[in-house]
CSV table of C-alpha atoms in Angstrom, one decimal:
chain,number,residue,atom,x,y,z
B,1,MET,CA,3.9,119.5,44.9
B,2,SER,CA,5.0,115.9,44.6
B,3,GLU,CA,7.8,115.0,42.1
B,4,TRP,CA,5.1,112.9,40.2
B,5,GLU,CA,2.5,115.7,40.0
B,6,VAL,CA,1.9,117.4,36.7
B,7,GLU,CA,3.8,120.7,36.1
B,8,ILE,CA,3.5,123.1,33.3
B,9,MET,CA,6.4,122.3,31.0
B,10,SER,CA,8.8,124.9,30.0
B,11,GLU,CA,10.9,122.5,27.8
B,12,PRO,CA,9.9,120.6,24.7
B,13,PRO,CA,9.6,116.8,25.0
B,14,GLU,CA,12.9,116.1,23.3
B,15,GLU,CA,14.7,118.1,26.0
B,16,LEU,CA,12.9,116.2,28.7
B,17,LEU,CA,14.0,112.8,27.4
B,18,PRO,CA,17.6,112.9,28.8
B,19,GLN,CA,16.2,114.3,32.1
B,20,ALA,CA,13.7,111.5,32.3
B,21,VAL,CA,16.3,108.8,31.6
B,22,ALA,CA,18.7,110.3,34.2
B,23,TYR,CA,15.9,110.4,36.7
B,24,PHE,CA,14.7,106.8,36.2
B,25,ARG,CA,18.3,105.6,36.3
B,26,SER,CA,18.9,107.4,39.6
B,27,HIS,CA,16.2,105.3,41.2
B,28,PRO,CA,17.2,101.6,41.0
B,29,GLY,CA,13.7,100.6,42.1
B,30,PHE,CA,12.5,101.2,38.5
B,31,LYS,CA,15.1,99.0,36.8
B,32,ARG,CA,13.2,95.7,36.7
B,33,LEU,CA,9.9,97.4,35.7
B,34,LEU,CA,11.4,99.3,32.8
B,35,ASP,CA,13.4,96.3,31.6
B,36,GLY,CA,10.2,94.3,31.6
B,37,LEU,CA,8.4,97.0,29.7
B,38,ALA,CA,11.1,97.1,27.1
B,39,GLU,CA,11.1,93.3,26.7
B,40,LYS,CA,7.3,93.3,26.2
B,41,TYR,CA,7.6,96.0,23.5
B,42,CYS,CA,10.3,94.0,21.7
B,43,LYS,CA,8.3,90.8,21.9
B,44,LEU,CA,4.9,92.2,20.9
B,45,GLY,CA,5.8,95.3,18.8
B,46,ARG,CA,3.7,97.4,21.2
B,47,LEU,CA,3.3,98.1,24.9
B,48,GLY,CA,0.9,95.2,25.7
B,49,GLY,CA,0.7,92.3,28.0
B,50,VAL,CA,1.6,92.2,31.7
B,51,VAL,CA,4.9,92.7,33.4
B,52,ALA,CA,5.2,90.4,36.4
B,53,LEU,CA,7.7,91.0,39.1
B,54,GLU,CA,8.3,88.7,42.0
B,55,ASP,CA,9.9,89.2,45.4
B,56,LEU,CA,10.0,93.0,45.3
B,57,SER,CA,12.7,94.6,47.4
B,58,HIS,CA,11.8,97.4,49.9
B,59,GLU,CA,13.4,99.9,47.6
B,60,GLU,CA,11.4,98.7,44.6
B,61,GLN,CA,8.1,98.6,46.6
B,62,THR,CA,8.6,102.2,47.9
B,63,THR,CA,9.6,103.6,44.5
B,64,LEU,CA,6.8,101.9,42.6
B,65,GLU,CA,4.1,102.8,45.1
B,66,ALA,CA,5.1,106.4,44.7
B,67,PHE,CA,4.9,106.1,40.9
B,68,PHE,CA,1.5,104.4,41.0
B,69,ARG,CA,0.3,106.6,43.9
B,70,ARG,CA,-1.2,103.5,45.6
B,71,PRO,CA,0.1,100.8,47.9
B,72,LEU,CA,1.1,97.5,46.4
B,73,PRO,CA,-0.3,94.2,47.8
B,74,GLY,CA,2.6,92.2,49.1
B,75,LYS,CA,5.9,91.6,47.3
B,76,GLN,CA,4.5,90.9,43.8
B,77,LEU,CA,3.5,93.2,40.9
B,78,ARG,CA,1.3,92.5,37.9
B,79,PHE,CA,1.5,95.6,35.8
B,80,PRO,CA,-0.4,96.0,32.5
B,81,ALA,CA,2.2,97.5,30.1
B,82,GLY,CA,-0.4,99.6,28.3
B,83,GLN,CA,-0.8,101.7,31.4
B,84,PHE,CA,2.8,103.0,31.4
B,85,GLY,CA,2.1,105.8,28.9
B,86,ARG,CA,-0.9,107.0,31.0
B,87,LEU,CA,1.0,107.0,34.2
B,88,LEU,CA,3.9,108.8,32.6
B,89,ALA,CA,1.5,111.5,31.3
B,90,GLU,CA,0.5,112.2,34.9
B,91,THR,CA,4.1,113.2,35.8
B,92,ARG,CA,6.4,116.1,35.0
B,93,PHE,CA,7.5,114.0,32.0
B,94,ASP,CA,4.1,114.4,30.3
B,95,GLY,CA,4.4,114.6,26.5
B,96,LEU,CA,7.2,112.0,26.3
B,97,ASP,CA,6.7,109.0,24.0
B,98,PRO,CA,6.9,106.0,26.4
B,99,VAL,CA,8.5,103.9,23.7
B,100,ALA,CA,11.2,106.5,23.1
B,101,LEU,CA,11.8,106.7,26.8
B,102,LEU,CA,12.2,102.9,27.0
B,103,ALA,CA,14.6,102.9,24.0
B,104,ALA,CA,16.7,105.6,25.6
B,105,TRP,CA,16.6,103.6,28.8
B,106,ARG,CA,18.1,100.6,27.0
B,107,GLY,CA,20.7,102.8,25.3
B,108,GLY,CA,19.4,102.7,21.7
B,109,GLU,CA,16.5,101.7,19.5
B,110,LEU,CA,14.1,99.0,20.7
B,111,VAL,CA,14.1,96.3,18.0
B,112,THR,CA,11.0,94.2,17.9
B,113,ARG,CA,11.1,90.5,17.4
B,114,GLN,CA,9.3,91.0,14.1
B,115,GLU,CA,11.9,93.5,13.0
B,116,ARG,CA,14.7,91.1,14.0
B,117,ARG,CA,13.0,88.4,12.0
B,118,ASP,CA,12.6,90.7,9.0
B,119,CYS,CA,16.2,91.7,9.2
B,120,ALA,CA,17.3,88.1,9.4
B,121,GLU,CA,15.1,87.2,6.4
B,122,GLN,CA,16.6,90.0,4.4
B,123,ALA,CA,20.1,88.6,5.2
B,124,ARG,CA,19.1,85.1,4.2
B,125,GLN,CA,17.6,86.4,0.9
B,126,MET,CA,20.8,88.3,0.2
B,127,GLU,CA,22.8,85.1,0.9
B,128,LEU,CA,20.8,83.2,-1.7
B,129,ARG,CA,21.1,86.0,-4.2
B,130,GLN,CA,24.8,86.1,-3.9
B,131,LEU,CA,24.9,82.3,-4.5
B,132,LEU,CA,22.7,82.8,-7.6
B,133,ALA,CA,25.2,85.2,-9.0
B,134,GLU,CA,28.1,82.9,-8.2
B,135,PHE,CA,26.7,79.6,-9.6
B,136,PRO,CA,25.2,80.2,-13.1
B,137,ALA,CA,24.6,76.5,-14.0
B,138,PRO,CA,20.9,75.9,-14.9
B,139,THR,CA,20.6,73.2,-12.2
B,140,CYS,CA,21.9,75.5,-9.5
B,141,GLN,CA,19.8,78.4,-10.7
B,142,ALA,CA,16.6,76.4,-10.6
B,143,TRP,CA,17.3,75.1,-7.1
B,144,LEU,CA,18.3,78.5,-5.7
B,145,GLN,CA,15.4,80.3,-7.3
B,146,ALA,CA,13.0,77.7,-5.7
B,147,ALA,CA,14.7,78.4,-2.4
B,148,LEU,CA,14.2,82.1,-2.8
B,149,ASP,CA,10.6,81.5,-3.6
B,150,LYS,CA,10.3,79.2,-0.5
B,151,GLU,CA,8.9,76.4,-2.5
B,152,PRO,CA,7.9,73.3,-0.4
B,153,ASP,CA,10.6,71.0,-1.8
B,154,THR,CA,13.3,73.4,-0.5
B,155,ARG,CA,12.5,73.0,3.2
B,156,LEU,CA,15.9,71.7,4.2
B,157,VAL,CA,17.6,74.7,2.6
B,158,GLN,CA,15.2,77.0,4.5
B,159,ARG,CA,16.0,75.2,7.7
B,160,ALA,CA,19.8,75.2,7.1
B,161,LEU,CA,19.7,79.0,6.3
B,162,VAL,CA,18.5,79.5,9.9
B,163,THR,CA,20.4,76.8,11.8
B,164,ASP,CA,23.6,76.2,10.0
B,165,ARG,CA,26.3,78.7,10.8
B,166,ASP,CA,28.4,77.5,7.9
B,167,PHE,CA,25.5,77.6,5.4
B,168,ALA,CA,27.2,79.7,2.8
B,169,ARG,CA,30.3,77.4,2.7
B,170,ASN,CA,28.2,74.2,2.8
B,171,MET,CA,25.7,75.4,0.2
B,172,ALA,CA,28.6,76.5,-2.1
B,173,ALA,CA,30.1,73.0,-1.9
B,174,ALA,CA,26.7,71.4,-2.7
B,175,LEU,CA,26.3,73.8,-5.7
B,176,ARG,CA,29.9,73.0,-7.0
B,177,ALA,CA,29.0,69.3,-6.8
B,178,LEU,CA,25.7,69.9,-8.7
B,179,THR,CA,27.6,71.9,-11.3
B,180,ASN,CA,30.1,69.0,-11.8
B,181,LEU,CA,28.0,65.9,-11.7
B,182,PRO,CA,29.9,63.0,-13.3
B,183,GLU,CA,29.1,61.6,-16.7
B,184,ARG,CA,30.4,58.1,-15.8
B,185,TYR,CA,30.0,56.2,-12.6
B,186,GLN,CA,32.2,57.5,-9.9
B,187,ARG,CA,32.7,56.7,-6.2
B,188,LEU,CA,31.3,59.3,-3.9
B,189,PRO,CA,34.6,59.8,-1.8
B,190,VAL,CA,36.6,60.4,-5.0
B,191,PHE,CA,34.0,62.8,-6.3
B,192,ALA,CA,33.9,64.6,-2.9
B,193,ARG,CA,37.7,64.9,-2.9
B,194,ASN,CA,37.6,66.6,-6.2
B,195,ILE,CA,34.8,69.0,-5.1
B,196,CYS,CA,35.7,69.7,-1.5
B,197,GLY,CA,39.3,68.6,-1.1
B,198,ASP,CA,38.0,66.1,1.4
B,199,PRO,CA,36.8,62.5,0.6
B,200,HIS,CA,34.3,62.9,3.4
B,201,GLY,CA,33.2,66.4,2.4
B,202,LEU,CA,29.8,65.1,1.0
B,203,ASP,CA,29.1,62.5,3.6
B,204,MET,CA,25.5,62.4,4.6
B,205,ASP,CA,26.3,63.5,8.2
B,206,ARG,CA,27.9,66.7,6.9
B,207,GLY,CA,26.1,69.9,6.2
B,208,ALA,CA,27.3,70.0,2.6
B,209,GLY,CA,26.4,66.3,2.1
B,210,LYS,CA,22.8,66.9,3.4
B,211,LEU,CA,22.4,69.9,1.1
B,212,PHE,CA,23.9,68.1,-1.9
B,213,LEU,CA,21.5,65.2,-1.4
B,214,GLU,CA,18.6,67.6,-1.2
B,215,GLY,CA,19.8,69.3,-4.4
B,216,LEU,CA,19.9,65.9,-6.2
B,217,ARG,CA,16.4,65.1,-4.9
B,218,PHE,CA,15.1,68.5,-6.2
B,219,LEU,CA,16.7,67.9,-9.6
B,220,ARG,CA,15.2,64.4,-10.0
B,221,VAL,CA,11.7,65.4,-9.0
B,222,ARG,CA,11.8,68.5,-11.3
B,223,ALA,CA,13.0,66.2,-14.1
B,224,GLY,CA,9.9,64.1,-13.6
B,225,GLY,CA,11.2,61.5,-11.2
B,226,ASN,CA,8.7,58.9,-9.9
B,227,ILE,CA,7.8,60.1,-6.4
B,228,GLY,CA,5.7,57.0,-5.8
B,229,GLU,CA,8.6,54.8,-6.6
B,230,ALA,CA,10.9,56.6,-4.2
B,231,SER,CA,8.3,56.4,-1.4
B,232,ALA,CA,8.5,52.6,-1.6
B,233,LEU,CA,12.1,52.6,-0.5
B,234,SER,CA,13.6,53.0,3.0
B,235,ALA,CA,15.5,56.2,3.7
B,236,VAL,CA,18.8,54.5,3.2
B,237,GLU,CA,17.7,52.8,0.0
B,238,GLU,CA,16.3,56.1,-1.4
B,239,ARG,CA,19.5,57.9,-0.6
B,240,ASN,CA,21.7,55.3,-2.2
B,241,GLU,CA,19.5,55.0,-5.3
B,242,LEU,CA,19.4,58.8,-5.7
B,243,LEU,CA,23.1,59.0,-5.7
B,244,TYR,CA,23.3,56.1,-8.1
B,245,HIS,CA,20.8,57.8,-10.4
B,246,PHE,CA,23.4,60.6,-10.8
B,247,LYS,CA,26.2,58.1,-11.3
B,248,LEU,CA,27.6,58.3,-7.8
B,249,LEU,CA,28.4,55.2,-5.8
B,250,ARG,CA,28.7,55.1,-2.0
B,251,ASP,CA,29.9,51.5,-1.7
B,252,ASP,CA,30.5,49.5,-4.9
B,253,LEU,CA,32.2,46.5,-3.4
B,254,LEU,CA,30.4,45.4,-0.2
B,255,ASN,CA,27.1,46.3,-1.9
B,256,PHE,CA,26.3,43.2,-4.0
B,257,ALA,CA,23.6,41.2,-5.6
B,258,THR,CA,23.4,37.4,-5.5
B,259,CYS,CA,22.3,35.7,-8.7
B,260,PHE,CA,22.6,32.6,-10.9
B,261,GLY,CA,22.0,31.7,-14.6
B,262,PHE,CA,22.6,35.0,-16.3
B,263,ALA,CA,24.6,36.2,-19.3
B,264,ALA,CA,25.7,39.8,-19.1
B,265,TYR,CA,26.7,42.3,-21.8
B,266,ALA,CA,28.7,45.6,-21.6
B,267,GLY,CA,28.0,48.8,-23.4
B,268,ASN,CA,29.7,47.7,-26.6
B,269,GLY,CA,27.6,44.6,-26.8
B,270,GLN,CA,30.5,42.4,-25.7
B,271,GLU,CA,29.6,39.6,-23.4
B,272,ILE,CA,31.2,39.7,-19.9
B,273,SER,CA,32.4,36.2,-19.9
B,274,TYR,CA,32.6,35.3,-16.2
B,275,TRP,CA,28.8,35.5,-15.7
B,276,ARG,CA,28.3,32.7,-18.2
B,277,MET,CA,31.3,30.8,-16.9
B,278,ALA,CA,29.8,30.8,-13.3
B,279,SER,CA,26.5,29.5,-14.6
B,280,GLU,CA,28.1,26.7,-16.6
B,281,ALA,CA,30.1,25.8,-13.4
B,282,GLN,CA,26.7,25.8,-11.6
B,283,ALA,CA,28.1,28.4,-9.2
B,284,PRO,CA,26.1,31.5,-7.9
B,285,LEU,CA,27.6,34.9,-8.2
B,286,ASN,CA,27.8,37.6,-5.5
B,287,VAL,CA,28.2,40.5,-8.0
B,288,PRO,CA,29.3,43.9,-6.5
B,289,LEU,CA,27.7,47.1,-7.6
B,290,ARG,CA,30.8,48.2,-9.5
B,291,GLU,CA,30.5,45.2,-11.8
B,292,ILE,CA,26.7,45.6,-12.2
B,293,ALA,CA,27.4,49.2,-13.3
B,294,ARG,CA,29.3,47.8,-16.3
B,295,VAL,CA,26.3,45.9,-17.5
B,296,THR,CA,23.9,47.3,-20.0
B,297,ALA,CA,21.9,44.2,-20.8
B,298,LEU,CA,21.3,40.7,-19.4
B,299,GLY,CA,19.7,37.5,-20.6
B,300,PRO,CA,19.4,33.8,-19.9
B,301,CYS,CA,22.8,32.0,-19.9
B,302,ALA,CA,21.0,29.2,-21.7
B,303,GLY,CA,20.3,31.5,-24.6
B,304,PRO,CA,22.6,32.6,-27.4
B,305,SER,CA,25.9,34.1,-26.5
B,306,GLU,CA,25.7,37.1,-28.9
B,307,PHE,CA,24.2,40.4,-27.7
B,308,LEU,CA,20.5,40.7,-28.4
B,309,PRO,CA,19.2,44.3,-27.8
B,310,GLU,CA,15.6,43.2,-28.1
B,311,ARG,CA,15.1,39.9,-26.3
B,312,SER,CA,11.8,38.1,-25.8
B,313,ARG,CA,10.4,38.1,-22.3
B,314,TYR,CA,11.9,35.6,-20.0
B,315,ASP,CA,11.3,34.5,-16.4
B,316,VAL,CA,13.4,35.4,-13.4
B,317,PHE,CA,12.7,33.9,-10.0
B,318,ILE,CA,13.4,36.1,-7.0
B,319,VAL,CA,13.4,34.7,-3.4
B,320,GLU,CA,13.8,36.5,-0.1
B,321,ASN,CA,16.1,34.1,1.8
B,322,SER,CA,19.5,32.8,1.0
B,323,GLY,CA,18.7,29.4,2.4
B,324,VAL,CA,15.8,29.0,0.0
B,325,PHE,CA,18.0,30.3,-2.9
B,326,SER,CA,20.7,27.7,-2.1
B,327,ALA,CA,18.1,24.9,-1.8
B,328,LEU,CA,16.6,25.8,-5.2
B,329,LEU,CA,20.0,25.9,-6.7
B,330,ASP,CA,20.7,22.4,-5.4
B,331,GLU,CA,17.5,21.2,-7.1
B,332,GLY,CA,17.7,23.0,-10.4
B,333,ALA,CA,21.3,24.1,-11.2
B,334,SER,CA,21.4,21.8,-14.1
B,335,PHE,CA,18.3,23.4,-15.6
B,336,GLN,CA,20.1,26.8,-15.3
B,337,PRO,CA,17.1,28.7,-13.8
B,338,LEU,CA,17.4,32.5,-13.5
B,339,LEU,CA,17.6,33.0,-9.8
B,340,ILE,CA,18.1,36.1,-7.6
B,341,CYS,CA,18.3,36.3,-3.8
B,342,LEU,CA,17.5,39.5,-1.9
B,343,HIS,CA,18.9,38.4,1.5
B,344,GLY,CA,15.9,39.8,3.3
B,345,GLN,CA,16.4,43.4,2.1
B,346,PHE,CA,16.9,45.5,-1.0
B,347,LYS,CA,20.4,46.7,-1.6
B,348,LEU,CA,21.2,49.2,-4.2
B,349,ALA,CA,23.0,46.4,-6.2
B,350,SER,CA,19.8,44.5,-6.2
B,351,TRP,CA,17.9,47.4,-7.6
B,352,ALA,CA,20.6,48.1,-10.2
B,353,LEU,CA,20.5,44.4,-11.3
B,354,LEU,CA,16.7,44.4,-11.5
B,355,ASP,CA,16.5,47.6,-13.5
B,356,ARG,CA,18.8,46.1,-16.1
B,357,LEU,CA,16.8,42.9,-16.2
B,358,ALA,CA,13.6,44.8,-16.6
B,359,ARG,CA,15.0,46.7,-19.5
B,360,SER,CA,16.3,43.5,-21.0
B,361,GLY,CA,12.9,41.7,-21.1
B,362,ALA,CA,12.7,39.9,-17.7
B,363,VAL,CA,9.5,39.1,-15.9
B,364,PHE,CA,10.0,38.8,-12.2
B,365,HIS,CA,8.4,36.0,-10.1
B,366,TYR,CA,8.8,37.0,-6.5
B,367,SER,CA,8.3,34.7,-3.5
B,368,GLY,CA,8.9,35.9,0.0
B,369,ASP,CA,8.1,34.9,3.6
B,370,PHE,CA,4.5,35.2,4.8
B,371,ASP,CA,5.3,37.9,7.3
B,372,PRO,CA,5.1,41.7,7.4
B,373,GLU,CA,8.6,42.2,6.0
B,374,GLY,CA,8.1,39.7,3.2
B,375,LEU,CA,4.9,41.4,2.1
B,376,GLN,CA,6.5,44.9,2.3
B,377,MET,CA,9.3,43.7,0.0
B,378,ALA,CA,6.8,42.2,-2.5
B,379,GLU,CA,4.9,45.5,-2.4
B,380,LYS,CA,8.1,47.5,-3.2
B,381,LEU,CA,8.7,45.3,-6.3
B,382,LEU,CA,5.0,45.7,-7.4
B,383,LEU,CA,5.2,49.5,-7.1
B,384,ARG,CA,8.6,49.8,-8.9
B,385,TYR,CA,7.8,47.3,-11.8
B,386,PRO,CA,4.0,47.2,-12.0
B,387,ASP,CA,4.0,45.5,-15.4
B,388,ARG,CA,6.9,43.1,-14.7
B,389,VAL,CA,6.2,41.4,-11.3
B,390,ARG,CA,4.2,38.3,-10.7
B,391,LEU,CA,3.7,37.1,-7.2
B,392,TRP,CA,5.0,33.5,-6.9
B,393,HIS,CA,3.2,31.2,-4.5
B,394,MET,CA,2.1,34.1,-2.3
B,395,THR,CA,-1.6,33.4,-2.0
B,396,GLU,CA,-3.7,32.6,1.0
B,397,ALA,CA,-3.7,28.9,0.1
B,398,ASP,CA,0.2,29.0,0.0
B,399,TYR,CA,0.2,30.6,3.4
B,400,TRP,CA,-1.8,27.8,5.0
B,401,LEU,CA,0.4,25.2,3.2
B,402,ALA,CA,3.4,26.8,4.7
B,403,CYS,CA,1.9,26.1,8.2
B,404,PRO,CA,1.9,29.5,10.0
B,405,ALA,CA,3.1,29.0,13.5
B,406,ALA,CA,5.5,31.9,14.4
B,407,PRO,CA,3.6,34.5,16.5
B,408,LEU,CA,3.7,38.2,15.4
B,409,ASP,CA,4.0,40.9,18.0
B,410,GLU,CA,1.9,44.1,17.9
B,411,ALA,CA,4.8,46.2,16.3
B,412,ARG,CA,5.1,43.8,13.4
B,413,LEU,CA,1.4,43.4,13.0
B,414,GLN,CA,1.2,47.2,12.6
B,415,LYS,CA,3.4,46.8,9.4
B,416,LEU,CA,0.7,44.7,7.8
B,417,ALA,CA,-1.7,47.7,8.0
B,418,SER,CA,0.6,49.6,5.7
B,419,ILE,CA,0.1,47.1,2.8
B,420,ARG,CA,-2.1,48.8,0.2
B,421,THR,CA,-1.6,47.0,-3.1
B,422,PRO,CA,-4.6,44.9,-4.2
B,423,GLU,CA,-2.5,41.9,-4.9
B,424,LEU,CA,-1.3,41.7,-1.3
B,425,SER,CA,-4.0,43.4,0.9
B,426,HIS,CA,-6.1,40.2,1.3
B,427,LEU,CA,-3.1,38.1,2.3
B,428,ALA,CA,-2.1,40.8,4.7
B,429,GLY,CA,-5.5,40.7,6.3
B,430,VAL,CA,-5.4,36.9,6.7
B,431,ILE,CA,-1.9,37.0,8.3
B,432,ALA,CA,-3.1,39.8,10.7
B,433,GLU,CA,-6.2,37.7,11.7
B,434,LYS,CA,-4.0,34.6,12.3
B,435,ARG,CA,-1.3,36.7,14.0
B,436,SER,CA,1.3,34.2,12.9
B,437,ALA,CA,4.0,34.2,10.2
B,438,ALA,CA,4.9,31.4,7.8
B,439,TYR,CA,8.1,31.0,5.8
B,440,GLN,CA,9.2,30.1,2.3
B,441,GLU,CA,10.8,26.9,3.5
B,442,GLY,CA,7.3,25.5,4.1
B,443,ILE,CA,6.6,25.6,0.4
B,444,LEU,CA,10.0,24.8,-0.9
B,445,GLU,CA,8.9,21.8,-2.9
B,446,LEU,CA,6.4,24.0,-4.8
B,447,LEU,CA,9.1,26.5,-5.7
B,448,ALA,CA,11.5,23.8,-6.8
B,449,GLN,CA,8.9,22.3,-9.1
B,450,ASP,CA,8.4,25.7,-10.9
B,451,ILE,CA,12.0,26.4,-11.6
B,452,LYS,CA,12.3,23.0,-13.4
B,453,ARG,CA,9.7,24.0,-15.9
B,454,PRO,CA,9.4,27.3,-17.7
B,455,LEU,CA,6.6,29.6,-16.6
B,456,SER,CA,4.9,31.7,-19.2
B,457,ALA,CA,6.5,35.1,-19.0
B,458,SER,CA,3.4,36.7,-20.5
B,459,LYS,CA,0.9,35.5,-17.9
């Protein structure tokens, strides 16, 4: 009788298991097949799929042909894993559970991929629950519970739980920061030093910094933050403004706004004198964010010097380019127009200044270049201050007066397709059809005429 033919068993299956393991290990030709079967089980949670072996050795081919009781075609094997139990039942090891045999072959239990995932998930849940117990502040509790519930706005936390080896330490730092948010404006490096012992501990390229920013975003959204407003900003702008919303400043010196003609007031109603002095000297101001943070209200320098908490509406002219700003100042400094220059982009200081102006009664008249970037900036203003912004010489007629001649490549033309606001969509279509940009300098005389005579802030 062949060693693979069925015999009447005199031992129970559990006593056959060590004998079977010893036998298979004594025949090296089985190793790759049994390893492949074990891997299939771990991957699928069952004996399924096909085990593929290439370049069979002479020993493997001889051993496996005896087991299968048939010759193998060439040096390759494609073996359906589900047949292993049937073949085993035709041997003297009939009655053995094939999975138990494979587990013993591997020296322990076979852990399926799903079981590993379940175990890892339990560990992650335990980690979050430990943090819940450690950080009782309501802000932390809300964020951690949302992470436990796998809510959509906690995706970064879910990802960090899987990929960040230092998740517990980084998340704890982020939670300490959320627990101790400042009540007055504070520079981020100073805040990070107090929280982490490292001024760079909450930098945006650090694990703790990324989680902290995500926590702030979660808190702002749950508190009713304007999602549409945030979507109008670039990633850098959104990040800086988010920190600023929670009284944290990344850079309060090099981040500045350029303006002319304003009087500024501090929290006690006291006028901040150098703003008025600059206007009277017909000098523009590059005001750093740290100084704008002191301001609670603004108004026309040409108005009364005393603090007026409820001003009438007044006109503020905003231009995109510094050259246009300077030319307008040359034309109208003696009229003390209220001017702001954005320098081709929105800095946090500009947003901080505009927010204070909007609260103080300002109506914004914005003029930008007739190109994709100029229209995108105009749209950001319209989305953020929908009842405060008036487009200033940004019509189709103004575009033709500015003499469009600068060709636009395909990448820039694609930006025009993103313009959705009704006030700008027609102009965007005209520029796209012409495939040429025009610039503010082409309508400088029209802009200069307007700043010399008051516009109606109510129209």
